[in-house]
PDB file of C-alpha atoms and ligand atoms in Angstrom:
ATOM      1  CA  MET A   1     165.597 -40.939 -72.848  1.00 57.00           C
ATOM      2  CA  LEU A   2     168.112 -39.200 -70.634  1.00 68.00           C
ATOM      3  CA  CYS A   3     170.870 -37.422 -72.737  1.00 86.00           C
ATOM      4  CA  ALA A   4     174.698 -38.139 -72.708  1.00 88.00           C
ATOM      5  CA  ARG A   5     175.217 -34.886 -70.556  1.00 88.00           C
ATOM      6  CA  LYS A   6     172.427 -35.994 -67.899  1.00 91.00           C
ATOM      7  CA  LEU A   7     173.780 -39.516 -67.602  1.00 91.00           C
ATOM      8  CA  CYS A   8     177.381 -38.132 -67.487  1.00 93.00           C
ATOM      9  CA  LEU A   9     176.903 -35.707 -64.467  1.00 95.00           C
ATOM     10  CA  ALA A  10     173.677 -38.716 -62.820  1.00 96.00           C
ATOM     11  CA  SER A  11     177.382 -40.620 -62.991  1.00 95.00           C
ATOM     12  CA  LEU A  12     179.158 -38.467 -61.617  1.00 97.00           C
ATOM     13  CA  ARG A  13     177.065 -37.839 -59.201  1.00 97.00           C
ATOM     14  CA  ARG A  14     176.579 -41.158 -58.149  1.00 97.00           C
ATOM     15  CA  GLY A  15     180.460 -41.616 -57.970  1.00 96.00           C
ATOM     16  CA  LEU A  16     180.728 -38.829 -55.285  1.00 97.00           C
ATOM     17  CA  VAL A  17     177.816 -39.606 -53.213  1.00 96.00           C
ATOM     18  CA  GLU A  18     178.651 -43.172 -52.751  1.00 94.00           C
ATOM     19  CA  ASP A  19     182.334 -43.888 -53.744  1.00 94.00           C
ATOM     20  CA  GLY A  20     184.036 -40.418 -52.717  1.00 95.00           C
ATOM     21  CA  PHE A  21     185.830 -40.367 -56.130  1.00 97.00           C
ATOM     22  CA  VAL A  22     185.178 -40.677 -59.733  1.00 97.00           C
ATOM     23  CA  CYS A  23     187.833 -41.058 -62.606  1.00 97.00           C
ATOM     24  CA  VAL A  24     187.687 -38.417 -65.586  1.00 96.00           C
ATOM     25  CA  ARG A  25     189.230 -38.419 -69.415  1.00 95.00           C
ATOM     26  CA  SER A  26     191.183 -35.381 -70.062  1.00 95.00           C
ATOM     27  CA  GLU A  27     194.360 -34.031 -71.888  1.00 93.00           C
ATOM     28  CA  SER A  28     197.575 -36.309 -71.380  1.00 95.00           C
ATOM     29  CA  ILE A  29     199.415 -35.520 -68.509  1.00 94.00           C
ATOM     30  CA  GLY A  30     201.902 -35.186 -71.023  1.00 87.00           C
ATOM     31  CA  ASP A  31     206.071 -35.121 -70.290  1.00 93.00           C
ATOM     32  CA  ALA A  32     205.018 -33.460 -66.652  1.00 96.00           C
ATOM     33  CA  TYR A  33     206.775 -37.141 -65.340  1.00 97.00           C
ATOM     34  CA  SER A  34     210.381 -36.274 -66.939  1.00 96.00           C
ATOM     35  CA  VAL A  35     210.266 -32.294 -65.463  1.00 96.00           C
ATOM     36  CA  LEU A  36     209.133 -34.155 -62.110  1.00 97.00           C
ATOM     37  CA  LYS A  37     212.082 -36.857 -61.872  1.00 97.00           C
ATOM     38  CA  ALA A  38     214.873 -34.511 -62.998  1.00 97.00           C
ATOM     39  CA  ALA A  39     213.019 -31.889 -59.855  1.00 97.00           C
ATOM     40  CA  HIS A  40     213.219 -34.736 -57.353  1.00 97.00           C
ATOM     41  CA  ALA A  41     217.193 -35.518 -58.638  1.00 97.00           C
ATOM     42  CA  LEU A  42     218.680 -32.641 -57.548  1.00 96.00           C
ATOM     43  CA  PRO A  43     221.070 -32.581 -55.347  1.00 96.00           C
ATOM     44  CA  LEU A  44     219.474 -32.237 -51.472  1.00 96.00           C
ATOM     45  CA  ALA A  45     222.242 -28.280 -50.907  1.00 95.00           C
ATOM     46  CA  VAL A  46     219.871 -27.541 -54.569  1.00 95.00           C
ATOM     47  CA  LYS A  47     216.737 -28.477 -52.846  1.00 95.00           C
ATOM     48  CA  GLU A  48     217.398 -26.480 -49.671  1.00 93.00           C
ATOM     49  CA  ARG A  49     217.070 -23.254 -52.139  1.00 93.00           C
ATOM     50  CA  PHE A  50     213.316 -23.392 -52.654  1.00 93.00           C
ATOM     51  CA  SER A  51     210.717 -23.072 -50.412  1.00 92.00           C
ATOM     52  CA  GLY A  52     208.434 -25.387 -52.297  1.00 93.00           C
ATOM     53  CA  TYR A  53     210.491 -28.381 -51.600  1.00 96.00           C
ATOM     54  CA  GLY A  54     209.270 -30.086 -48.600  1.00 95.00           C
ATOM     55  CA  GLY A  55     210.854 -33.913 -47.200  1.00 94.00           C
ATOM     56  CA  SER A  56     212.577 -35.482 -44.625  1.00 88.00           C
ATOM     57  CA  ASP A  57     215.754 -35.906 -46.732  1.00 91.00           C
ATOM     58  CA  ALA A  58     215.306 -31.605 -46.144  1.00 92.00           C
ATOM     59  CA  GLY A  59     214.093 -31.817 -42.849  1.00 91.00           C
ATOM     60  CA  LYS A  60     210.636 -30.804 -43.597  1.00 92.00           C
ATOM     61  CA  PRO A  61     209.113 -33.949 -43.901  1.00 92.00           C
ATOM     62  CA  GLU A  62     205.247 -34.706 -44.920  1.00 92.00           C
ATOM     63  CA  PRO A  63     202.951 -34.163 -41.578  1.00 90.00           C
ATOM     64  CA  ALA A  64     202.048 -38.047 -40.004  1.00 90.00           C
ATOM     65  CA  TYR A  65     198.092 -36.862 -40.648  1.00 95.00           C
ATOM     66  CA  ASP A  66     197.492 -39.880 -38.371  1.00 93.00           C
ATOM     67  CA  GLY A  67     200.145 -38.285 -35.568  1.00 90.00           C
ATOM     68  CA  GLY A  68     202.191 -41.342 -35.635  1.00 88.00           C
ATOM     69  CA  SER A  69     203.765 -42.433 -38.444  1.00 89.00           C
ATOM     70  CA  THR A  70     206.544 -40.973 -40.706  1.00 89.00           C
ATOM     71  CA  ALA A  71     205.770 -40.431 -44.383  1.00 92.00           C
ATOM     72  CA  SER A  72     208.399 -41.692 -47.019  1.00 92.00           C
ATOM     73  CA  ALA A  73     206.361 -38.714 -49.445  1.00 95.00           C
ATOM     74  CA  ARG A  74     208.444 -36.201 -51.121  1.00 96.00           C
ATOM     75  CA  SER A  75     207.020 -32.593 -52.810  1.00 97.00           C
ATOM     76  CA  TRP A  76     207.771 -29.931 -54.730  1.00 97.00           C
ATOM     77  CA  ASP A  77     205.539 -27.848 -54.292  1.00 96.00           C
ATOM     78  CA  PHE A  78     203.698 -24.869 -56.929  1.00 94.00           C
ATOM     79  CA  SER A  79     200.830 -21.865 -56.591  1.00 93.00           C
ATOM     80  CA  ARG A  80     200.339 -19.268 -57.729  1.00 89.00           C
ATOM     81  CA  HIS A  81     199.087 -17.587 -54.631  1.00 83.00           C
ATOM     82  CA  ALA A  82     201.738 -16.960 -51.449  1.00 69.00           C
ATOM     83  CA  LEU A  83     203.705 -20.003 -51.637  1.00 59.00           C
ATOM     84  CA  ALA A  84     206.722 -17.413 -51.184  1.00 56.00           C
ATOM     85  CA  LEU A  85     207.515 -19.381 -47.581  1.00 56.00           C
ATOM     86  CA  GLY A  86     210.475 -17.334 -46.108  1.00 64.00           C
ATOM     87  CA  GLY A  87     211.455 -15.150 -49.180  1.00 72.00           C
ATOM     88  CA  LYS A  88     212.777 -18.188 -50.601  1.00 84.00           C
ATOM     89  CA  PRO A  89     211.822 -19.006 -54.394  1.00 84.00           C
ATOM     90  CA  ALA A  90     209.302 -21.252 -54.615  1.00 87.00           C
ATOM     91  CA  THR A  91     210.485 -23.945 -57.016  1.00 90.00           C
ATOM     92  CA  PRO A  92     213.481 -23.630 -60.102  1.00 91.00           C
ATOM     93  CA  LEU A  93     210.494 -25.253 -62.019  1.00 92.00           C
ATOM     94  CA  ASP A  94     208.785 -24.147 -65.156  1.00 91.00           C
ATOM     95  CA  LEU A  95     205.829 -24.789 -64.102  1.00 94.00           C
ATOM     96  CA  ASP A  96     203.108 -22.337 -65.870  1.00 93.00           C
ATOM     97  CA  ASP A  97     201.963 -24.630 -68.150  1.00 95.00           C
ATOM     98  CA  LEU A  98     200.883 -27.689 -66.411  1.00 96.00           C
ATOM     99  CA  PHE A  99     199.299 -25.664 -63.882  1.00 96.00           C
ATOM    100  CA  ASP A 100     197.077 -23.817 -66.548  1.00 96.00           C
ATOM    101  CA  ARG A 101     195.719 -27.017 -68.045  1.00 96.00           C
ATOM    102  CA  GLN A 102     195.328 -28.355 -64.287  1.00 97.00           C
ATOM    103  CA  ASP A 103     193.147 -24.730 -64.196  1.00 97.00           C
ATOM    104  CA  ALA A 104     191.715 -26.061 -67.236  1.00 97.00           C
ATOM    105  CA  LEU A 105     190.703 -29.148 -66.401  1.00 97.00           C
ATOM    106  CA  GLY A 106     189.197 -27.946 -62.495  1.00 98.00           C
ATOM    107  CA  GLU A 107     187.050 -26.326 -64.246  1.00 97.00           C
ATOM    108  CA  SER A 108     185.719 -28.218 -66.528  1.00 97.00           C
ATOM    109  CA  ILE A 109     185.529 -30.767 -63.493  1.00 97.00           C
ATOM    110  CA  ALA A 110     184.116 -27.768 -61.324  1.00 98.00           C
ATOM    111  CA  VAL A 111     180.932 -27.174 -63.224  1.00 97.00           C
ATOM    112  CA  GLY A 112     180.311 -30.626 -63.820  1.00 97.00           C
ATOM    113  CA  ILE A 113     180.016 -31.191 -59.986  1.00 98.00           C
ATOM    114  CA  ALA A 114     177.884 -27.535 -59.543  1.00 97.00           C
ATOM    115  CA  GLU A 115     175.976 -29.106 -61.880  1.00 96.00           C
ATOM    116  CA  ALA A 116     175.629 -32.618 -60.762  1.00 97.00           C
ATOM    117  CA  PHE A 117     174.160 -30.583 -57.656  1.00 96.00           C
ATOM    118  CA  GLY A 118     171.877 -28.415 -58.490  1.00 94.00           C
ATOM    119  CA  LEU A 119     174.087 -25.377 -58.040  1.00 94.00           C
ATOM    120  CA  PRO A 120     173.920 -22.810 -60.757  1.00 95.00           C
ATOM    121  CA  PRO A 121     176.664 -23.881 -63.427  1.00 96.00           C
ATOM    122  CA  ARG A 122     179.537 -21.569 -62.061  1.00 97.00           C
ATOM    123  CA  TYR A 123     179.184 -21.846 -59.129  1.00 97.00           C
ATOM    124  CA  LEU A 124     182.125 -23.239 -57.773  1.00 98.00           C
ATOM    125  CA  ALA A 125     184.341 -22.725 -61.026  1.00 98.00           C
ATOM    126  CA  ASP A 126     184.145 -19.056 -60.209  1.00 97.00           C
ATOM    127  CA  LEU A 127     184.960 -19.311 -56.531  1.00 98.00           C
ATOM    128  CA  ILE A 128     188.251 -21.245 -57.609  1.00 98.00           C
ATOM    129  CA  ARG A 129     190.469 -18.884 -59.870  1.00 95.00           C
ATOM    130  CA  SER A 130     190.861 -15.565 -59.497  1.00 93.00           C
ATOM    131  CA  SER A 131     190.644 -13.484 -62.950  1.00 87.00           C
ATOM    132  CA  GLU A 132     194.169 -12.119 -62.306  1.00 87.00           C
ATOM    133  CA  ARG A 133     196.229 -15.188 -60.828  1.00 89.00           C
ATOM    134  CA  GLY A 134     194.237 -18.088 -62.896  1.00 92.00           C
ATOM    135  CA  GLY A 135     193.416 -20.979 -59.706  1.00 96.00           C
ATOM    136  CA  PHE A 136     193.464 -21.337 -55.959  1.00 96.00           C
ATOM    137  CA  GLY A 137     195.420 -24.151 -54.207  1.00 95.00           C
ATOM    138  CA  ILE A 138     198.669 -25.827 -54.926  1.00 96.00           C
ATOM    139  CA  MET A 139     200.085 -28.141 -57.001  1.00 97.00           C
ATOM    140  CA  ARG A 140     202.209 -31.686 -55.987  1.00 98.00           C
ATOM    141  CA  LEU A 141     205.087 -33.265 -58.052  1.00 98.00           C
ATOM    142  CA  MET A 142     205.335 -35.646 -55.941  1.00 98.00           C
ATOM    143  CA  ALA A 143     208.596 -38.507 -55.216  1.00 97.00           C
ATOM    144  CA  TYR A 144     207.907 -42.161 -52.889  1.00 96.00           C
ATOM    145  CA  PRO A 145     211.152 -43.802 -52.956  1.00 93.00           C
ATOM    146  CA  ALA A 146     210.568 -47.943 -52.627  1.00 92.00           C
ATOM    147  CA  GLY A 147     210.160 -49.453 -49.414  1.00 87.00           C
ATOM    148  CA  ALA A 148     208.998 -47.091 -47.170  1.00 83.00           C
ATOM    149  CA  ASP A 149     206.543 -48.325 -45.091  1.00 83.00           C
ATOM    150  CA  VAL A 150     203.471 -45.584 -45.161  1.00 88.00           C
ATOM    151  CA  GLY A 151     203.783 -43.452 -48.475  1.00 92.00           C
ATOM    152  CA  ILE A 152     201.723 -40.678 -47.095  1.00 95.00           C
ATOM    153  CA  ALA A 153     199.022 -41.563 -43.317  1.00 95.00           C
ATOM    154  CA  PRO A 154     195.175 -41.472 -43.935  1.00 96.00           C
ATOM    155  CA  HIS A 155     193.711 -38.087 -44.099  1.00 96.00           C
ATOM    156  CA  THR A 156     191.232 -35.617 -46.220  1.00 98.00           C
ATOM    157  CA  ASP A 157     192.398 -32.847 -48.333  1.00 98.00           C
ATOM    158  CA  PHE A 158     192.056 -29.558 -46.952  1.00 98.00           C
ATOM    159  CA  GLU A 159     190.242 -27.947 -50.092  1.00 98.00           C
ATOM    160  CA  CYS A 160     187.187 -28.175 -52.420  1.00 98.00           C
ATOM    161  CA  PHE A 161     188.517 -31.196 -54.370  1.00 98.00           C
ATOM    162  CA  THR A 162     191.484 -32.571 -55.519  1.00 98.00           C
ATOM    163  CA  VAL A 163     192.654 -33.961 -58.859  1.00 98.00           C
ATOM    164  CA  MET A 164     195.370 -36.761 -58.799  1.00 98.00           C
ATOM    165  CA  HIS A 165     197.350 -39.089 -61.507  1.00 98.00           C
ATOM    166  CA  GLN A 166     199.861 -41.569 -60.130  1.00 97.00           C
ATOM    167  CA  ASP A 167     202.128 -43.661 -62.661  1.00 96.00           C
ATOM    168  CA  ALA A 168     202.652 -46.358 -60.167  1.00 95.00           C
ATOM    169  CA  PRO A 169     199.710 -48.073 -57.832  1.00 94.00           C
ATOM    170  CA  GLY A 170     199.761 -46.887 -54.052  1.00 95.00           C
ATOM    171  CA  LEU A 171     197.041 -44.872 -53.713  1.00 97.00           C
ATOM    172  CA  GLU A 172     194.153 -46.232 -51.939  1.00 97.00           C
ATOM    173  CA  LEU A 173     191.211 -44.692 -51.048  1.00 98.00           C
ATOM    174  CA  MET A 174     188.061 -45.003 -47.938  1.00 96.00           C
ATOM    175  CA  ARG A 175     185.053 -45.630 -49.841  1.00 92.00           C
ATOM    176  CA  ARG A 176     181.937 -44.993 -47.656  1.00 87.00           C
ATOM    177  CA  ASP A 177     181.466 -48.168 -46.777  1.00 88.00           C
ATOM    178  CA  GLY A 178     185.047 -48.092 -44.470  1.00 91.00           C
ATOM    179  CA  THR A 179     187.158 -50.236 -46.764  1.00 93.00           C
ATOM    180  CA  TRP A 180     190.295 -49.270 -48.531  1.00 96.00           C
ATOM    181  CA  VAL A 181     190.501 -49.959 -51.900  1.00 96.00           C
ATOM    182  CA  SER A 182     193.257 -49.495 -54.560  1.00 97.00           C
ATOM    183  CA  ALA A 183     193.217 -46.467 -56.446  1.00 97.00           C
ATOM    184  CA  PRO A 184     193.209 -47.459 -60.895  1.00 95.00           C
ATOM    185  CA  LEU A 185     196.261 -47.017 -62.669  1.00 95.00           C
ATOM    186  CA  LEU A 186     194.691 -44.392 -65.575  1.00 96.00           C
ATOM    187  CA  GLY A 187     196.919 -44.123 -68.008  1.00 95.00           C
ATOM    188  CA  ASP A 188     198.334 -40.958 -69.198  1.00 96.00           C
ATOM    189  CA  ASP A 189     195.449 -39.271 -69.547  1.00 97.00           C
ATOM    190  CA  GLY A 190     192.588 -40.348 -67.171  1.00 98.00           C
ATOM    191  CA  PHE A 191     192.723 -38.445 -63.958  1.00 98.00           C
ATOM    192  CA  ILE A 192     190.709 -39.414 -60.335  1.00 98.00           C
ATOM    193  CA  VAL A 193     188.987 -36.816 -58.637  1.00 98.00           C
ATOM    194  CA  ILE A 194     188.456 -37.403 -55.053  1.00 98.00           C
ATOM    195  CA  VAL A 195     186.258 -35.267 -52.243  1.00 98.00           C
ATOM    196  CA  GLY A 196     187.937 -32.398 -49.609  1.00 98.00           C
ATOM    197  CA  ASP A 197     186.509 -30.745 -46.274  1.00 98.00           C
ATOM    198  CA  VAL A 198     185.126 -27.835 -48.404  1.00 98.00           C
ATOM    199  CA  LEU A 199     182.716 -29.857 -50.653  1.00 98.00           C
ATOM    200  CA  GLU A 200     181.902 -31.462 -46.876  1.00 98.00           C
ATOM    201  CA  ARG A 201     181.167 -28.410 -45.420  1.00 98.00           C
ATOM    202  CA  LEU A 202     179.247 -26.713 -48.496  1.00 98.00           C
ATOM    203  CA  THR A 203     176.868 -29.899 -49.141  1.00 97.00           C
ATOM    204  CA  ASN A 204     175.928 -29.987 -45.296  1.00 98.00           C
ATOM    205  CA  GLY A 205     177.371 -33.539 -45.758  1.00 97.00           C
ATOM    206  CA  HIS A 206     176.070 -35.422 -48.642  1.00 97.00           C
ATOM    207  CA  LEU A 207     178.930 -35.614 -49.998  1.00 97.00           C
ATOM    208  CA  LYS A 208     181.862 -36.589 -47.779  1.00 97.00           C
ATOM    209  CA  ALA A 209     185.275 -35.933 -47.879  1.00 98.00           C
ATOM    210  CA  THR A 210     186.956 -39.089 -49.256  1.00 98.00           C
ATOM    211  CA  PRO A 211     190.020 -40.096 -46.978  1.00 97.00           C
ATOM    212  CA  HIS A 212     193.032 -41.223 -48.791  1.00 97.00           C
ATOM    213  CA  ARG A 213     196.287 -42.692 -48.511  1.00 97.00           C
ATOM    214  CA  VAL A 214     199.332 -43.639 -49.444  1.00 96.00           C
ATOM    215  CA  VAL A 215     201.041 -47.298 -49.162  1.00 94.00           C
ATOM    216  CA  GLU A 216     203.882 -48.753 -48.858  1.00 82.00           C
ATOM    217  CA  CYS A 217     205.745 -49.433 -52.495  1.00 78.00           C
ATOM    218  CA  ASP A 218     207.652 -51.832 -53.825  1.00 84.00           C
ATOM    219  CA  ARG A 219     209.300 -49.296 -56.446  1.00 89.00           C
ATOM    220  CA  ASP A 220     209.651 -45.957 -56.181  1.00 93.00           C
ATOM    221  CA  ARG A 221     206.230 -43.886 -57.321  1.00 96.00           C
ATOM    222  CA  HIS A 222     205.484 -40.583 -58.784  1.00 97.00           C
ATOM    223  CA  SER A 223     202.251 -38.231 -58.728  1.00 98.00           C
ATOM    224  CA  ILE A 224     201.174 -35.501 -59.446  1.00 98.00           C
ATOM    225  CA  ILE A 225     198.471 -33.581 -57.403  1.00 98.00           C
ATOM    226  CA  ARG A 226     196.133 -30.596 -57.755  1.00 98.00           C
ATOM    227  CA  PHE A 227     194.232 -29.615 -54.905  1.00 98.00           C
ATOM    228  CA  HIS A 228     191.445 -26.753 -56.070  1.00 98.00           C
ATOM    229  CA  ALA A 229     191.144 -24.168 -53.182  1.00 98.00           C
ATOM    230  CA  LEU A 230     188.363 -21.639 -53.147  1.00 98.00           C
ATOM    231  CA  ARG A 231     189.168 -18.087 -53.143  1.00 96.00           C
ATOM    232  CA  PRO A 232     190.687 -17.988 -49.464  1.00 95.00           C
ATOM    233  CA  ASP A 233     187.635 -15.384 -48.493  1.00 96.00           C
ATOM    234  CA  ALA A 234     185.445 -17.070 -49.372  1.00 97.00           C
ATOM    235  CA  ILE A 235     182.605 -18.259 -46.811  1.00 98.00           C
ATOM    236  CA  VAL A 236     182.499 -22.047 -46.643  1.00 98.00           C
ATOM    237  CA  ALA A 237     179.440 -23.117 -45.573  1.00 98.00           C
ATOM    238  CA  PRO A 238     176.386 -25.841 -45.749  1.00 98.00           C
ATOM    239  CA  LEU A 239     174.417 -24.344 -48.985  1.00 97.00           C
ATOM    240  CA  PRO A 240     170.431 -24.231 -47.779  1.00 94.00           C
ATOM    241  CA  HIS A 241     169.187 -26.554 -50.433  1.00 92.00           C
ATOM    242  CA  PHE A 242     171.734 -29.367 -48.451  1.00 96.00           C
ATOM    243  CA  GLY A 243     169.475 -28.862 -45.300  1.00 96.00           C
ATOM    244  CA  GLU A 244     169.349 -27.406 -41.587  1.00 97.00           C
ATOM    245  CA  PRO A 245     173.545 -26.399 -41.114  1.00 98.00           C
ATOM    246  CA  VAL A 246     175.574 -29.341 -39.315  1.00 98.00           C
ATOM    247  CA  TYR A 247     178.357 -27.466 -40.023  1.00 98.00           C
ATOM    248  CA  THR A 248     179.539 -23.684 -39.095  1.00 98.00           C
ATOM    249  CA  PRO A 249     180.806 -21.397 -41.493  1.00 98.00           C
ATOM    250  CA  VAL A 250     184.126 -20.914 -41.571  1.00 98.00           C
ATOM    251  CA  SER A 251     186.076 -18.467 -44.650  1.00 98.00           C
ATOM    252  CA  MET A 252     188.058 -20.823 -46.707  1.00 97.00           C
ATOM    253  CA  ALA A 253     191.658 -19.217 -45.807  1.00 96.00           C
ATOM    254  CA  LYS A 254     190.823 -19.757 -41.329  1.00 97.00           C
ATOM    255  CA  HIS A 255     190.386 -23.291 -42.440  1.00 98.00           C
ATOM    256  CA  MET A 256     193.638 -23.733 -43.924  1.00 96.00           C
ATOM    257  CA  ARG A 257     195.212 -21.734 -41.367  1.00 96.00           C
ATOM    258  CA  THR A 258     193.633 -24.058 -38.227  1.00 97.00           C
ATOM    259  CA  THR A 259     194.504 -27.219 -40.200  1.00 97.00           C
ATOM    260  CA  LEU A 260     197.858 -26.438 -41.022  1.00 94.00           C
ATOM    261  CA  THR A 261     198.849 -25.134 -37.503  1.00 95.00           C
ATOM    262  CA  ASN A 262     197.380 -27.897 -36.068  1.00 96.00           C
ATOM    263  CA  LEU A 263     199.273 -30.308 -37.361  1.00 94.00           C
ATOM    264  CA  LYS A 264     202.722 -28.138 -36.621  1.00 91.00           C
ATOM    265  CA  LEU A 265     201.505 -28.402 -33.169  1.00 93.00           C
ATOM    266  CA  GLY A 266     201.073 -32.246 -33.507  1.00 91.00           C
ATOM    267  CA  LYS A 267     197.509 -32.146 -33.295  1.00 93.00           C
ATOM    268  CA  PRO A 268     196.392 -35.314 -35.675  1.00 94.00           C
ATOM    269  CA  ALA A 269     194.116 -34.591 -38.936  1.00 96.00           C
ATOM    270  CA  TRP A 270     192.950 -38.111 -38.963  1.00 96.00           C
ATOM    271  CA  ASP A 271     191.715 -40.076 -36.097  1.00 94.00           C
ATOM    272  CA  PRO A 272     193.658 -43.747 -36.274  1.00 91.00           C
ATOM    273  CA  VAL A 273     190.190 -45.310 -33.692  1.00 91.00           C
ATOM    274  CA  SER A 274     188.011 -44.098 -35.664  1.00 92.00           C
ATOM    275  CA  ASN A 275     189.242 -44.403 -38.895  1.00 91.00           C
ATOM    276  CA  ALA A 276     187.738 -40.788 -39.893  1.00 93.00           C
ATOM    277  CA  SER A 277     189.147 -37.316 -40.543  1.00 95.00           C
ATOM    278  CA  LEU A 278     189.190 -35.071 -37.594  1.00 97.00           C
ATOM    279  CA  THR A 279     189.584 -31.528 -40.381  1.00 97.00           C
ATOM    280  CA  ALA A 280     186.179 -31.545 -42.237  1.00 96.00           C
ATOM    281  CA  THR A 281     184.310 -31.905 -39.400  1.00 96.00           C
ATOM    282  CA  TYR A 282     186.186 -28.620 -37.081  1.00 97.00           C
ATOM    283  CA  VAL A 283     183.493 -26.779 -35.347  1.00 98.00           C
ATOM    284  CA  TYR A 284     184.562 -22.628 -36.118  1.00 98.00           C
ATOM    285  CA  ASP A 285     183.685 -20.455 -32.892  1.00 97.00           C
ATOM    286  CA  SER A 286     183.586 -17.907 -36.168  1.00 97.00           C
ATOM    287  CA  PRO A 287     183.733 -17.664 -39.636  1.00 97.00           C
ATOM    288  CA  ARG A 288     187.370 -15.487 -40.169  1.00 95.00           C
TER     289      ARG A 288
HETATM  290  O1  AKG B 301     200.542 -39.423 -54.335  1.00 66.47           O
HETATM  291  C1  AKG B 301     199.851 -39.305 -53.809  1.00 66.47           C
HETATM  292  O2  AKG B 301     198.647 -39.839 -54.622  1.00 66.47           O
HETATM  293  C2  AKG B 301     198.438 -39.294 -52.941  1.00 66.47           C
HETATM  294  C3  AKG B 301     199.046 -37.138 -52.236  1.00 66.47           C
HETATM  295  C4  AKG B 301     198.121 -36.557 -51.118  1.00 66.47           C
HETATM  296  O3  AKG B 301     197.239 -37.138 -50.211  1.00 66.47           O
HETATM  297  C5  AKG B 301     198.721 -35.978 -51.241  1.00 66.47           C
HETATM  298  O4  AKG B 301     199.524 -34.678 -50.873  1.00 66.47           O
HETATM  299  O5  AKG B 301     197.429 -35.132 -50.236  1.00 66.47           O
HETATM  300 FE1  FE2 B 302     196.170 -35.833 -49.960  1.00 66.47          FE
END
């Protein structure tokens, strides 16, 4: 008979391979949405003083991942690693406690994914955090005003995996068969985990980065997103037991730099014709 742990790992594996996402239960998100709403309600002049705020109201719109649409998303972004752009403070918020809780959940998920795919249990967990400052990657506290046509255009996330929470419907995920499904509302303690570009590359395409988008909402919507990235110097290359490599090696830092620079140059991250991510399969001529 299969033990509970094995069943759990088998359903994690099946969900990530076949659907591209899984739902997990954890500690409640608590009062994070009241912090988020208060931060979004700050006057524009205040928001402009912080590097971590982005939105068209502050002249820093969310990139058009598909090269054409205008996203309504506004976001307070926070990271413990390199987000102090232009010498401005990142946010007026104290987000350390939420970030720590996200780190703890991310670590459990990283161990689960490693075990589910036959890797040493701490293989990913040790790459997604530094011992001094905690987890890599960015937390986003997002707001989508009611009524816009596009909340956020289709894309895949550039990091290893993403943990998502929403307070209203709007997030859609593309399944492996190309159909879009609405992400479920899971209550205070339920989170959606999706695959990022880095996990696709590490598994040599065994897992595919999960395309997702936020569609028009008829009421204000908020979400709390956490990207789990690898340490910047980690080389992302297909692991040997996933067969003959079909992805080129690249450092985490270079993958981020390349995807973000391309977006700034107007090169989309998503191909609306083939309905597929462009970033997950970038070909690199050198890892750094
Ligand atoms: O708000 C959401 O649910 C999705 C946000 C997202 O996809 C992103 O920030 O990359
Ligand atoms: Fe995303």
